[in-house]
Amino acid sequence: MVDYALPQTGPYGLSIRGSFMPKFLRIGLHQSNVSGYTSKAWCVRRAGSTVFLKWGAVEVHGAGVGRKVYWTLPPRDKAVRCGTEQRAKDYAKAAIARRRSHHYEPLTGNIAPRRRTANRSAELGQALATFLFVDIVRSTEKAARLGDSRWAQVMNHYYAAVRRELKALRGKEVVTTGDGLLATFGAPAAGIRCATAIREAVRTLGLEIRVGLHAGEYKVSGAEVIGLAIHIGARVAAKARAGEVLVSSAVRDLMATSEIRFKDRGVHQLKGVPKRWRLYRVEQ
């Protein structure tokens, strides 16, 4: 499927001449500098009194300027006939506004119909790890209440506490984004113990966190971390409640002989992930 030709300028000043149409990629926690995850993309354009929409699941490779986006399946499309050109303009403007307010960012360039098959194995190193995602609950509200200066002090203490526990349990910090952090562990038990230690440590700062853990393969290329397992871990963390440490079934299965206790939190659909996952809450 190719992009539609557009002879006009779209909402929000986006040029949509020639073969270009406004595109939006959903960006979640930690994804701005992580490669190899699945997400969702939307394309919007107007022609006269009709608005054309195209959307579907995509796979993202690379980060920053060199990022490439591919449809994982043929995208769905829809034509909305609005009756008048003004109604179509309003519909297109509203559609774009929804994308921009739901963690989508404007996407430049084409979305390829499928993932490229070039062999990059020579430049990639593959490994297995447990991924730990930490996120502060209601951080925006706390920052607004404390003010920039005081919040900066709290965040300095927060990261000092997190890094102290990571060092104690041999965790490796991968990336931080705002109040979020991604780290890796060689063993799931170490990751879980670190998560619970961080939770207790930051409570002395008046903070509550949510934590998610997932185990799987990933690849590294220079400073770049690549792998669907990273994306799944972020989605597990997004399902956690305040003060909760959630793990995927992949982590739970590796802990069959451990003394750590878990409570079943049911089966969940994780956004952008093909299958449903059973999640467990750490009971300690």
Coordinates of C-alpha atoms in Angstrom, one line a residue:
M1 CA 0.0 0.0 0.0
V2 CA 1.4 3.4 -0.9
D3 CA 0.6 6.8 0.5
Y4 CA -2.0 9.0 -1.1
A5 CA -1.1 12.1 -3.1
L6 CA -2.3 15.3 -1.4
P7 CA -2.5 18.7 -3.0
Q8 CA -3.0 20.7 0.2
T9 CA -1.6 21.6 3.6
G10 CA -2.9 19.7 6.6
P11 CA -3.8 20.7 10.1
Y12 CA -1.2 22.0 12.5
G13 CA 0.8 23.3 9.6
L14 CA 1.9 19.9 8.4
S15 CA 2.7 19.9 4.8
I16 CA 0.9 17.0 2.9
R17 CA 1.9 17.8 -0.7
G18 CA 2.9 15.1 -3.1
S19 CA 3.1 11.6 -1.6
F20 CA 3.5 12.7 2.0
M21 CA 0.8 12.4 4.6
P22 CA 0.9 13.1 8.3
K23 CA 2.0 10.0 10.2
F24 CA 2.2 9.3 13.9
L25 CA 4.1 6.7 15.9
R26 CA 3.0 5.8 19.4
I27 CA 5.9 6.3 21.8
G28 CA 5.9 4.8 25.3
L29 CA 8.2 4.8 28.3
H30 CA 11.9 4.3 27.4
Q31 CA 11.1 3.8 23.7
S32 CA 12.8 7.0 22.4
N33 CA 16.2 5.4 22.5
V34 CA 15.3 1.7 22.4
S35 CA 15.2 -0.4 19.2
G36 CA 13.4 -3.6 18.2
Y37 CA 10.0 -3.0 19.7
T38 CA 6.5 -3.1 18.3
S39 CA 4.1 -0.2 18.5
K40 CA 1.3 1.4 16.5
A41 CA 1.3 3.9 13.7
W42 CA -1.4 6.1 12.2
C43 CA -1.6 8.0 8.9
V44 CA -4.1 10.7 8.2
R45 CA -4.9 12.7 5.1
R46 CA -7.8 14.6 3.6
A47 CA -8.9 14.9 -0.1
G48 CA -11.9 17.2 -0.5
S49 CA -14.7 16.1 1.7
T50 CA -13.2 12.7 2.4
V51 CA -10.7 11.8 5.1
F52 CA -8.5 8.7 4.7
L53 CA -7.1 6.9 7.7
K54 CA -4.5 4.1 7.7
W55 CA -3.3 2.4 10.9
G56 CA -1.7 -0.8 12.2
A57 CA 1.1 -2.5 14.2
V58 CA 4.6 -1.5 13.3
E59 CA 8.1 -2.7 14.2
V60 CA 10.7 -0.1 15.1
H61 CA 14.4 -0.5 14.4
G62 CA 17.1 1.9 15.4
A63 CA 16.7 5.1 17.4
G64 CA 16.8 8.8 16.7
V65 CA 17.6 10.0 13.2
G66 CA 18.4 6.5 11.9
R67 CA 15.1 4.9 13.1
K68 CA 13.3 2.7 10.6
V69 CA 9.6 1.8 10.9
Y70 CA 8.0 -1.2 9.2
W71 CA 4.4 -2.5 9.1
T72 CA 4.3 -5.9 10.8
L73 CA 1.1 -6.8 9.0
P74 CA -0.7 -5.0 6.1
P75 CA -2.2 -1.9 7.6
R76 CA -6.0 -1.3 7.9
D77 CA -7.5 1.7 6.1
K78 CA -10.8 3.6 6.2
A79 CA -12.4 6.4 4.2
V80 CA -14.7 8.8 6.1
R81 CA -17.0 10.8 3.8
C82 CA -17.9 13.9 5.7
G83 CA -20.3 15.6 3.2
T84 CA -18.5 18.9 3.1
E85 CA -14.9 20.0 2.9
Q86 CA -15.2 22.0 6.1
R87 CA -16.5 19.0 8.0
A88 CA -13.6 16.9 6.6
K89 CA -11.1 19.5 7.7
D90 CA -12.6 19.5 11.2
Y91 CA -12.5 15.6 11.3
A92 CA -8.9 15.5 10.1
K93 CA -7.9 18.1 12.6
A94 CA -9.6 16.2 15.5
A95 CA -8.0 12.9 14.4
I96 CA -4.5 14.5 14.4
A97 CA -5.2 16.1 17.8
R98 CA -6.1 12.7 19.3
R99 CA -2.9 11.2 18.0
R100 CA -0.8 14.1 19.5
S101 CA -2.5 13.9 22.9
H102 CA -2.1 10.1 23.3
H103 CA 1.6 9.6 23.3
Y104 CA 2.0 9.7 19.5
E105 CA 4.8 11.7 17.9
P106 CA 4.9 13.0 14.3
L107 CA 6.7 10.5 12.1
T108 CA 8.7 11.6 9.0
G109 CA 9.6 9.3 6.2
N110 CA 7.9 6.2 4.8
I111 CA 6.6 3.2 6.7
A112 CA 7.9 0.2 4.8
P113 CA 5.5 -2.7 4.1
R114 CA 7.6 -5.3 5.9
R115 CA 10.8 -5.6 7.9
R116 CA 14.0 -5.6 5.9
T117 CA 15.8 -8.9 5.9
A118 CA 19.4 -7.6 5.8
N119 CA 21.6 -9.7 8.0
R120 CA 23.0 -7.6 10.8
S121 CA 24.2 -10.5 13.0
A122 CA 27.8 -9.6 12.5
E123 CA 27.4 -6.3 14.3
L124 CA 25.0 -7.4 17.0
G125 CA 25.8 -9.2 20.2
Q126 CA 23.0 -11.4 21.7
A127 CA 22.3 -12.1 25.3
L128 CA 19.7 -13.2 27.8
A129 CA 18.7 -11.0 30.8
T130 CA 16.0 -10.0 33.2
F131 CA 14.8 -6.5 32.5
L132 CA 13.7 -4.2 35.4
F133 CA 11.6 -1.1 34.7
V134 CA 11.0 1.4 37.5
D135 CA 8.6 4.4 37.3
I136 CA 7.5 6.9 39.9
V137 CA 3.7 7.0 40.5
R138 CA 2.1 10.4 40.0
S139 CA 5.4 12.1 39.5
T140 CA 3.9 15.1 37.6
E141 CA 1.6 15.9 40.5
K142 CA 4.5 15.7 43.0
A143 CA 6.7 17.9 40.9
A144 CA 4.0 20.5 40.6
R145 CA 3.4 20.5 44.3
L146 CA 7.1 20.7 45.3
G147 CA 8.3 23.1 42.7
D148 CA 11.3 22.6 40.3
S149 CA 14.1 23.2 42.9
R150 CA 12.8 20.9 45.6
W151 CA 11.8 18.2 43.0
A152 CA 15.3 18.3 41.5
Q153 CA 16.7 17.5 45.0
V154 CA 14.2 14.7 45.5
M155 CA 15.1 13.2 42.1
N156 CA 18.8 13.4 43.0
H157 CA 18.2 11.4 46.2
Y158 CA 15.9 9.0 44.2
Y159 CA 18.5 8.1 41.6
A160 CA 21.2 7.8 44.3
A161 CA 19.0 5.3 46.2
V162 CA 18.1 3.4 43.0
R163 CA 21.8 3.1 41.9
R164 CA 22.9 2.1 45.4
E165 CA 20.5 -0.9 45.2
L166 CA 21.5 -1.7 41.6
K167 CA 25.2 -1.8 42.6
A168 CA 24.4 -4.0 45.7
L169 CA 22.7 -6.6 43.5
R170 CA 24.9 -6.3 40.4
G171 CA 22.3 -4.7 38.2
K172 CA 23.3 -2.8 35.1
E173 CA 21.7 0.6 34.4
V174 CA 20.7 0.9 30.7
V175 CA 18.8 4.1 30.4
T176 CA 16.9 6.7 32.4
T177 CA 14.0 8.8 31.0
G178 CA 12.7 11.5 33.3
D179 CA 11.6 9.5 36.4
G180 CA 11.9 6.1 34.7
L181 CA 14.8 3.6 34.7
L182 CA 15.6 0.4 32.8
A183 CA 18.2 -2.0 34.2
T184 CA 19.3 -5.5 33.5
F185 CA 20.2 -8.5 35.7
G186 CA 21.9 -11.8 35.0
A187 CA 19.4 -13.6 37.3
P188 CA 15.7 -12.9 37.9
A189 CA 16.0 -13.4 41.7
A190 CA 18.5 -10.5 41.8
G191 CA 16.2 -8.3 39.8
I192 CA 13.2 -9.0 42.1
R193 CA 15.2 -8.4 45.3
C194 CA 16.5 -5.2 43.8
A195 CA 13.0 -4.1 42.9
T196 CA 11.7 -4.6 46.4
A197 CA 14.8 -2.9 47.9
I198 CA 14.3 0.1 45.7
R199 CA 10.6 0.3 46.7
E200 CA 11.4 0.5 50.4
A201 CA 14.3 2.9 49.9
V202 CA 12.4 5.5 48.0
R203 CA 9.4 5.4 50.4
T204 CA 11.7 7.4 52.8
L205 CA 11.6 10.1 50.2
G206 CA 7.8 10.1 50.1
L207 CA 7.7 8.3 46.7
E208 CA 5.8 5.3 45.5
I209 CA 7.0 3.4 42.5
R210 CA 5.6 0.7 40.1
V211 CA 8.0 -2.0 38.9
G212 CA 7.8 -4.5 36.1
L213 CA 10.2 -7.4 35.3
H214 CA 10.5 -9.6 32.2
A215 CA 13.2 -12.0 31.1
G216 CA 14.2 -12.6 27.5
E217 CA 16.8 -12.2 24.8
Y218 CA 18.1 -8.9 23.6
K219 CA 20.8 -7.6 21.4
V220 CA 23.3 -4.8 21.7
S221 CA 24.9 -2.8 18.9
G222 CA 27.2 -0.1 20.3
A223 CA 25.2 1.9 22.9
E224 CA 21.9 0.6 21.3
V225 CA 19.7 -2.0 23.1
I226 CA 17.4 -4.0 20.9
G227 CA 14.7 -6.5 21.6
L228 CA 11.0 -7.2 21.9
A229 CA 11.7 -8.4 25.5
I230 CA 12.5 -4.8 26.5
H231 CA 9.1 -3.6 25.1
I232 CA 7.3 -6.4 26.9
G233 CA 9.0 -5.4 30.2
A234 CA 7.9 -1.8 29.8
R235 CA 4.3 -3.0 29.2
V236 CA 4.4 -5.2 32.3
A237 CA 5.5 -2.2 34.4
A238 CA 2.6 -0.2 33.0
K239 CA 0.2 -2.7 34.4
A240 CA 1.6 -2.4 38.0
R241 CA -0.2 -0.5 40.7
A242 CA 1.4 1.9 43.1
G243 CA 3.9 0.0 45.3
E244 CA 3.5 -3.2 43.2
V245 CA 6.2 -5.3 41.7
L246 CA 4.9 -7.3 38.7
V247 CA 6.7 -10.0 36.8
S248 CA 5.8 -11.8 33.6
S249 CA 5.3 -15.5 33.4
A250 CA 8.7 -15.8 31.8
V251 CA 10.2 -14.5 35.1
R252 CA 7.9 -16.6 37.2
D253 CA 8.8 -19.8 35.3
L254 CA 12.5 -19.2 36.0
M255 CA 11.7 -18.9 39.7
A256 CA 10.0 -22.3 40.2
T257 CA 12.4 -23.4 43.0
S258 CA 12.8 -20.0 44.6
E259 CA 11.5 -19.0 48.0
I260 CA 10.1 -15.8 46.6
R261 CA 6.3 -15.9 46.7
F262 CA 4.0 -14.7 43.9
K263 CA 0.3 -14.0 43.5
D264 CA -1.4 -14.5 40.2
R265 CA -2.7 -11.2 38.7
G266 CA -4.4 -12.9 35.7
V267 CA -3.9 -12.8 32.0
H268 CA -3.4 -9.4 30.3
Q269 CA -3.1 -8.1 26.8
L270 CA 0.0 -5.9 26.6
K271 CA -0.2 -3.1 24.1
G272 CA 1.7 -3.8 20.9
V273 CA 2.5 -7.4 22.0
P274 CA 1.1 -10.2 19.9
K275 CA -0.1 -12.6 22.6
R276 CA -1.6 -12.3 26.1
W277 CA 0.6 -12.7 29.1
R278 CA 0.0 -14.0 32.7
L279 CA 1.4 -11.6 35.3
Y280 CA 2.3 -12.2 38.9
R281 CA 2.7 -9.9 41.9
V282 CA 5.7 -10.3 44.1
E283 CA 4.5 -11.1 47.7
Q284 CA 7.4 -9.8 49.8

